[in-house]
XYZ file of C-alpha atoms in Angstrom:
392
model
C 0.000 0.000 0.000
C 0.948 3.872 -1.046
C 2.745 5.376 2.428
C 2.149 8.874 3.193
C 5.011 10.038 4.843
C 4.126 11.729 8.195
C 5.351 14.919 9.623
C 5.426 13.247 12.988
C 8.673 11.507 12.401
C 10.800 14.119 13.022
C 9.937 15.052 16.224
C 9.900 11.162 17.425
C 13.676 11.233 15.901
C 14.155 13.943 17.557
C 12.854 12.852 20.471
C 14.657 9.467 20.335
C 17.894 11.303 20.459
C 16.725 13.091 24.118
C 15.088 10.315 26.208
C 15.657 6.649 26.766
C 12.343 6.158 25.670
C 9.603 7.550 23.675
C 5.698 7.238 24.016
C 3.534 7.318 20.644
C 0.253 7.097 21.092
C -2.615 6.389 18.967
C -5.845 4.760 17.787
C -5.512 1.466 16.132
C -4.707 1.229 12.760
C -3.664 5.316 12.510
C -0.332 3.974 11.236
C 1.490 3.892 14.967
C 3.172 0.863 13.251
C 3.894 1.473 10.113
C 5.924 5.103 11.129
C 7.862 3.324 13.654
C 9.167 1.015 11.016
C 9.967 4.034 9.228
C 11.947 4.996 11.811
C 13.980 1.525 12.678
C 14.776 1.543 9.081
C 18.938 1.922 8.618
C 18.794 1.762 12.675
C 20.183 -1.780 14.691
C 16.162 -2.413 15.919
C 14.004 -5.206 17.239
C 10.159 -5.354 17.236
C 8.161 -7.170 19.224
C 4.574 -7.208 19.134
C 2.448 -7.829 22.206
C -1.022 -8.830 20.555
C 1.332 -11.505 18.496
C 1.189 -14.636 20.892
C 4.710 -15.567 20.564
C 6.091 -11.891 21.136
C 4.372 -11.856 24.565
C 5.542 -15.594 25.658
C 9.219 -14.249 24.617
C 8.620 -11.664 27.471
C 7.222 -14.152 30.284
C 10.597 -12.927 31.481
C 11.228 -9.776 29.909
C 14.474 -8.331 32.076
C 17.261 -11.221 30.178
C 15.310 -10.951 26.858
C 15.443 -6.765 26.871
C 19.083 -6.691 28.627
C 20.030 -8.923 25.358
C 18.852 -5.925 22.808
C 21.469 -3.284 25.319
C 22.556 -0.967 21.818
C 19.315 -1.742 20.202
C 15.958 0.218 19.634
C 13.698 -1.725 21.174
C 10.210 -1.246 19.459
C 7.007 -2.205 21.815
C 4.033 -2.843 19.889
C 0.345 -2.449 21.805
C 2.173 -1.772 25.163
C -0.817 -1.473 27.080
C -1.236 -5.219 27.052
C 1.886 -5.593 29.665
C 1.498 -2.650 31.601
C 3.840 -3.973 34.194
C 6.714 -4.293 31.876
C 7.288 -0.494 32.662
C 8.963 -1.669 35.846
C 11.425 -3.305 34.148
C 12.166 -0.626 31.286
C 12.608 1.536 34.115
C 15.445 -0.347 35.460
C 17.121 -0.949 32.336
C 17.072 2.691 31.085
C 18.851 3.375 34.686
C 21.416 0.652 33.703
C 22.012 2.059 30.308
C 22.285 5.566 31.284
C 25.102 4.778 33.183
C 26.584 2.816 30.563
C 26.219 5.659 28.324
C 23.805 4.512 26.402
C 21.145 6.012 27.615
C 19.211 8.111 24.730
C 16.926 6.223 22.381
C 16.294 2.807 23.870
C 12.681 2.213 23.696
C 10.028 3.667 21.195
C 6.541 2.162 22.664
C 3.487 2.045 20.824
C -0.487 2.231 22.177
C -3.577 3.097 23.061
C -3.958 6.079 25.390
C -5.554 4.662 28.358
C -5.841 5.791 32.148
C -3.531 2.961 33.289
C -1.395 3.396 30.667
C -0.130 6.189 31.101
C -0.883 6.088 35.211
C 1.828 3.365 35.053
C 3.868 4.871 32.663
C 3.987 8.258 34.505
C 4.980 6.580 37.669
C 7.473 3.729 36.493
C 9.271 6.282 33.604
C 9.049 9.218 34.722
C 11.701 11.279 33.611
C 12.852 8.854 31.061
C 10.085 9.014 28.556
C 8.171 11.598 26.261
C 5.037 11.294 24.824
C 3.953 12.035 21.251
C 0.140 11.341 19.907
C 0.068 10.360 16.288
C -3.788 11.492 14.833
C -4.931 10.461 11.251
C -4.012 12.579 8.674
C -4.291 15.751 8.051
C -4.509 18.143 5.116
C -0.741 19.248 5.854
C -0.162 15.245 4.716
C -2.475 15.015 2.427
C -2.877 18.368 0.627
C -5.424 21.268 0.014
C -6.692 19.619 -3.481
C -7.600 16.635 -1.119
C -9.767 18.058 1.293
C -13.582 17.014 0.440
C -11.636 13.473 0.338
C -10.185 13.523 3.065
C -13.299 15.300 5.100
C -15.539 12.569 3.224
C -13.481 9.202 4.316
C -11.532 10.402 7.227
C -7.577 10.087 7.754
C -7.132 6.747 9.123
C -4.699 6.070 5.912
C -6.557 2.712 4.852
C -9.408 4.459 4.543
C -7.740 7.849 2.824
C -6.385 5.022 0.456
C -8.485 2.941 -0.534
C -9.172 2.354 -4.280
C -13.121 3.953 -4.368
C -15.506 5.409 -1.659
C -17.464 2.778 -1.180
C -13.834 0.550 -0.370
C -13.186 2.856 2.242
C -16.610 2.768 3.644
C -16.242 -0.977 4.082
C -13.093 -0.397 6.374
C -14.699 2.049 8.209
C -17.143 0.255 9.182
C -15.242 -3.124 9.921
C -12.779 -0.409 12.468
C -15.545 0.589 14.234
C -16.707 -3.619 14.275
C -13.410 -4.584 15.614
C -13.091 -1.678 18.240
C -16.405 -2.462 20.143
C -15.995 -6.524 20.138
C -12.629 -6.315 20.417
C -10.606 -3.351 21.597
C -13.143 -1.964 23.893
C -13.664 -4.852 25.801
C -9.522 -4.903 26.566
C -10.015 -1.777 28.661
C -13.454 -2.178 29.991
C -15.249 -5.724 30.095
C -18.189 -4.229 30.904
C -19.070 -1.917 28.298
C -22.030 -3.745 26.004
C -20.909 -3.772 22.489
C -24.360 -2.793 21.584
C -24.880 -0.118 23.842
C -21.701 1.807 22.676
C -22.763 1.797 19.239
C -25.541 3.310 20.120
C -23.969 6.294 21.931
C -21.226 6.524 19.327
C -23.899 6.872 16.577
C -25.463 9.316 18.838
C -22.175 11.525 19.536
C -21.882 11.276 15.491
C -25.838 12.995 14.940
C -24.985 15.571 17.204
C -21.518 16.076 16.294
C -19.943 19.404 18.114
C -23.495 19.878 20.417
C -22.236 20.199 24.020
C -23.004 17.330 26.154
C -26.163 16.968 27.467
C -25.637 13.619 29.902
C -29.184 13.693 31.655
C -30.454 13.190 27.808
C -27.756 10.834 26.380
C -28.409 8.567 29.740
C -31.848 8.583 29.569
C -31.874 8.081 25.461
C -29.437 4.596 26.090
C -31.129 3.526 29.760
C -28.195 4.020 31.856
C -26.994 6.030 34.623
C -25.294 9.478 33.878
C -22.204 7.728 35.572
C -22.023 5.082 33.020
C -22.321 7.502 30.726
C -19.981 9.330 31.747
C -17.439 5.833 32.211
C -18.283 5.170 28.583
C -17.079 8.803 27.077
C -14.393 9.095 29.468
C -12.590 5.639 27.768
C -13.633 6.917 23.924
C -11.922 10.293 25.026
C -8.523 8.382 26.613
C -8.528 6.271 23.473
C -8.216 9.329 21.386
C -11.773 8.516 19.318
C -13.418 11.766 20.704
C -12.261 15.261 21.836
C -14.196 16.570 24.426
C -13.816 20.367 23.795
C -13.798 22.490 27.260
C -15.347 25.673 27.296
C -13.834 28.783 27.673
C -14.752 30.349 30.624
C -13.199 33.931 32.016
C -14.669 36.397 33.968
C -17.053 38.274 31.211
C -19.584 39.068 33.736
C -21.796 36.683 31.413
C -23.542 33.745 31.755
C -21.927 31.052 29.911
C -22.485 27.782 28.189
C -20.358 25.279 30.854
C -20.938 21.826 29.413
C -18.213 20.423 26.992
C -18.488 20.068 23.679
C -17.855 16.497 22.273
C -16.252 16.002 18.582
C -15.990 12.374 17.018
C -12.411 12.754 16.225
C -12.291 11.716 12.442
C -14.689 13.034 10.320
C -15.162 9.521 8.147
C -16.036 7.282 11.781
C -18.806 10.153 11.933
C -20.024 9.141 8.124
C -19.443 5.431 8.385
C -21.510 5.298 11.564
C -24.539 7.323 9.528
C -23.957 5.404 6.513
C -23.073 8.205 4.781
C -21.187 7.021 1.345
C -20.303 9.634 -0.891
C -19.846 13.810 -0.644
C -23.373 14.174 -2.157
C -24.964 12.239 1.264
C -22.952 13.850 3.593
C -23.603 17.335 2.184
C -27.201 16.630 1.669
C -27.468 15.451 5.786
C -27.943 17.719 8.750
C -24.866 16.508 9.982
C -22.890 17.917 7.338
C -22.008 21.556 9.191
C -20.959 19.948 12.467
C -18.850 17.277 10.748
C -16.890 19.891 8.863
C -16.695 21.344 12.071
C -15.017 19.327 13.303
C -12.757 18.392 10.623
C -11.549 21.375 10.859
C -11.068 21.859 14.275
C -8.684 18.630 14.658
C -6.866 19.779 11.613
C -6.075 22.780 13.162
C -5.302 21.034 16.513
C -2.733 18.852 14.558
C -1.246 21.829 13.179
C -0.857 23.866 16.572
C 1.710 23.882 18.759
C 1.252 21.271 22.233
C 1.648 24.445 24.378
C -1.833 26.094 22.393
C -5.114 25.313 24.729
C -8.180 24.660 22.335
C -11.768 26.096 23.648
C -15.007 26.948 22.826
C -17.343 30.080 23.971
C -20.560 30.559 23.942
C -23.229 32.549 26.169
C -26.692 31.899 27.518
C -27.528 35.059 24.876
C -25.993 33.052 21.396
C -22.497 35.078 21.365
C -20.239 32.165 19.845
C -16.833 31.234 18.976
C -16.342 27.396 17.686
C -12.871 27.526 18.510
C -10.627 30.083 20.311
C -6.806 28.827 20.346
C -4.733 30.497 23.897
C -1.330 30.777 23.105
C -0.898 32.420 26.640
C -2.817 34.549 29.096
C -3.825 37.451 26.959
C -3.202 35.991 23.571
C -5.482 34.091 22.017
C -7.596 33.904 18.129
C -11.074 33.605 17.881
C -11.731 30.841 14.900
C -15.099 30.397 13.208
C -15.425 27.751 11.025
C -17.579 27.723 7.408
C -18.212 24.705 5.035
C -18.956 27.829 2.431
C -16.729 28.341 -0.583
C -18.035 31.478 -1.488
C -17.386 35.108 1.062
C -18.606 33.671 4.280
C -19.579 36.535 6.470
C -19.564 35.913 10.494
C -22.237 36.128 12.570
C -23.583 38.665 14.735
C -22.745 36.821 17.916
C -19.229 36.596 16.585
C -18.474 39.982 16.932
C -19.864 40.065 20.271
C -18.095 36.858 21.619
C -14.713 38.837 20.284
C -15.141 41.001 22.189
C -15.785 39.346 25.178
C -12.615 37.693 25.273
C -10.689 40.111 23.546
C -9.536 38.336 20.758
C -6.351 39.597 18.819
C -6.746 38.054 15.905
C -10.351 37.161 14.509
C -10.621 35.075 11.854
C -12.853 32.861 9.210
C -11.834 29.549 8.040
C -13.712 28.208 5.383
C -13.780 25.875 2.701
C -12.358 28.040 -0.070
C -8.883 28.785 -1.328
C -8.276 32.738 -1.080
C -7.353 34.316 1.816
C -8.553 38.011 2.118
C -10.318 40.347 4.824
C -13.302 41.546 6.007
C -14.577 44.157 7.699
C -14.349 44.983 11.400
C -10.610 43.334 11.501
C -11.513 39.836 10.489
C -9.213 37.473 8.548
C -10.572 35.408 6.186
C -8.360 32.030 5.102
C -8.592 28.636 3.908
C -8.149 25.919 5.648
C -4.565 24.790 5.093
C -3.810 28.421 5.678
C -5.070 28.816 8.495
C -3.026 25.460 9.611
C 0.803 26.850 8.232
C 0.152 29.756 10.678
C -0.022 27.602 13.744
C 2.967 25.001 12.154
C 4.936 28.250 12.078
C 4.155 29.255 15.728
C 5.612 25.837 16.580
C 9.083 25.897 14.765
């Protein structure tokens, strides 16, 4: 299959070269794999893969069979499976530091999870960074790619496949084989069934902030399961629950989180949404671009940027304001429209309220140009070199 090279990789070389180990989280099948081969290539590396049966007997006793790799990088596929093996990394990266070889030992692949990185934290900490690798994003892909990519999503098998209707098959096994099989690793108790249901409901009501009394009552459980149940789709990096922004405006404001399905083609999978013409012709199709856009900006902006939302009791709205630091920070709203998309009333207001410095437009066109009252309007991938440059 085609590779599209991602611009993760330097960082995680970079990273390598720093710490004795390096984190790289992911959902399944978002290419975690594939980039770390990448990386071993032209290095002296071993791989070991802990869902592979005979990988995981090899490290029964894991302290010889790791000490025997000492000048290797060691590459530790679905980690989460043996989270106590971080006990014994930890005690090998202390034994290779003062060896001297202590930078770029391990490179560990997996699932964010609560324990994970609980463990993780506790066993390695100050040995190992963290990097999250998303699906990909219209910095990987292109601009002329961007109704495909919105339409099938940026898990690469999908933004690959040979026709739409191939990657709607994948799509749809993924989201199979996460709630009967990777689900259940980290929570037994979750019903398959039940999940679906409140994924496909998260996917109508993409970008709405959470309502839990409703959502409980609408799948027969207790807000606390509920609440259980987003909580693990959020650590596995399948949803974003977007906080909102909340200074002192002397105005009553929206306090419940928005929630974003994370890739736009699990939202159109899940509604059986095929083609561009279904999606655009669904109700859906403004809060999925919505938040298409808002995780390819995230992937764009620096890790030190903190993503909100605001919105008041009185409709003044910003879908995403980006705080670079106290007193800095960009007011984004976010258009499907190709043509001059002109903000809204409560735009302006919201601005103000949080005294924006830079307002701006992203929409679905090409041309960047402004508008009155100080606002910015840019494409997309504009919009997204900005914040890459911010981070260099």
């Amino acid at each position: 299959m085609k590779y599209v090279p991602r611009r993760l990789r330097s960082d995680i070389v970079s990273a390598l070269a720093e710490q004795s180990a390096v984190g790289l989280l992911g959902p399944r099948q978002v290419g975690k794999t594939t980039l770390a081969h990448r990386i071993a290539a032209g290095r002296d590396a071993v791989y070991l893969d802990l869902e592979n049966p005979e990988d995981l007997a090899l490290l029964s006793e894991p302290r010889p069979l790791l000490a025997g790799y000492a000048g290797k990088l060691v590459i530790l596929d679905e980690v989460q499976r043996l989270p106590g093996l971080f006990q014994t990394l930890r005690g090998l990266i202390d034994q290779y530091r003062r060896a001297g070889l202590g930078a770029g030992r391990f490179l560990l692949l997996g699932s964010s999870s609560p324990d994970l990185l609980r463990q993780s934290a506790e066993s390695l900490a100050g040995r190992i960074a963290y990097r999250e690798l998303g699906p990909l994003d219209l910095g990987e892909t292109g601009q002329g790619q961007v109704d495909r990519l919105w339409l099938r999503g940026g898990f690469p098998s999908a933004w690959l496949a040979g026709s739409d209707a191939a990657s709607f098959v994948w799509r749809r096994v993924l989201i199979r084989t996460y709630l009967e099989r990777d689900i259940p690793v980290f929570d037994s108790r979750l019903p398959a069934e039940t999940l679906r249901r409140l994924w496909t409901m998260l996917a109508h009501n993409q970008g709405a902030p959470l309502n839990a009394t409703q959502l409980a009552s609408s799948l027969a459980v207790h807000v606390r399961t509920l609440n259980r149940y987003i909580d693990l789709l959020v650590d596995l990096l399948l949803v974003r629950r977007l906080p909102p922004w909340s200074g002192n405006v002397g105005k009553r404001l929206v306090r419940s989180p928005r929630l974003y399905l994370r890739d736009s083609g699990i939202v159109h999978a899940l509604l059986g949404l095929r083609r561009l013409e279904d999606v655009l012709a669904h109700p859906v199709a403004g809060g999925s671009w919505e938040g298409f856009a808002i995780e390819n900006l995230l992937a764009a902006a620096p890790d030190w940027v903190q993503p909100f939302f605001y919105r008041t009791q009185g409709g003044a709205e910003v879908d995403l304001v980006l705080d670079f630091d106290p007193g800095r920070r960009w007011a984004v709203e976010i258009k499907r429209s190709a043509s001059r998309p002109a903000p809204s009333r409560g735009f302006h207001t919201a601005c103000a309220d949080i005294e924006a410095q830079r307002r701006i437009v992203v929409y679905g066109g090409t041309r960047a140009f402004p508008q009155p009252n100080g606002v910015e309007t840019l494409p997309l991938d504009g919009l997204m070199e900005q914040l890459r440059a911010k981070g260099r």
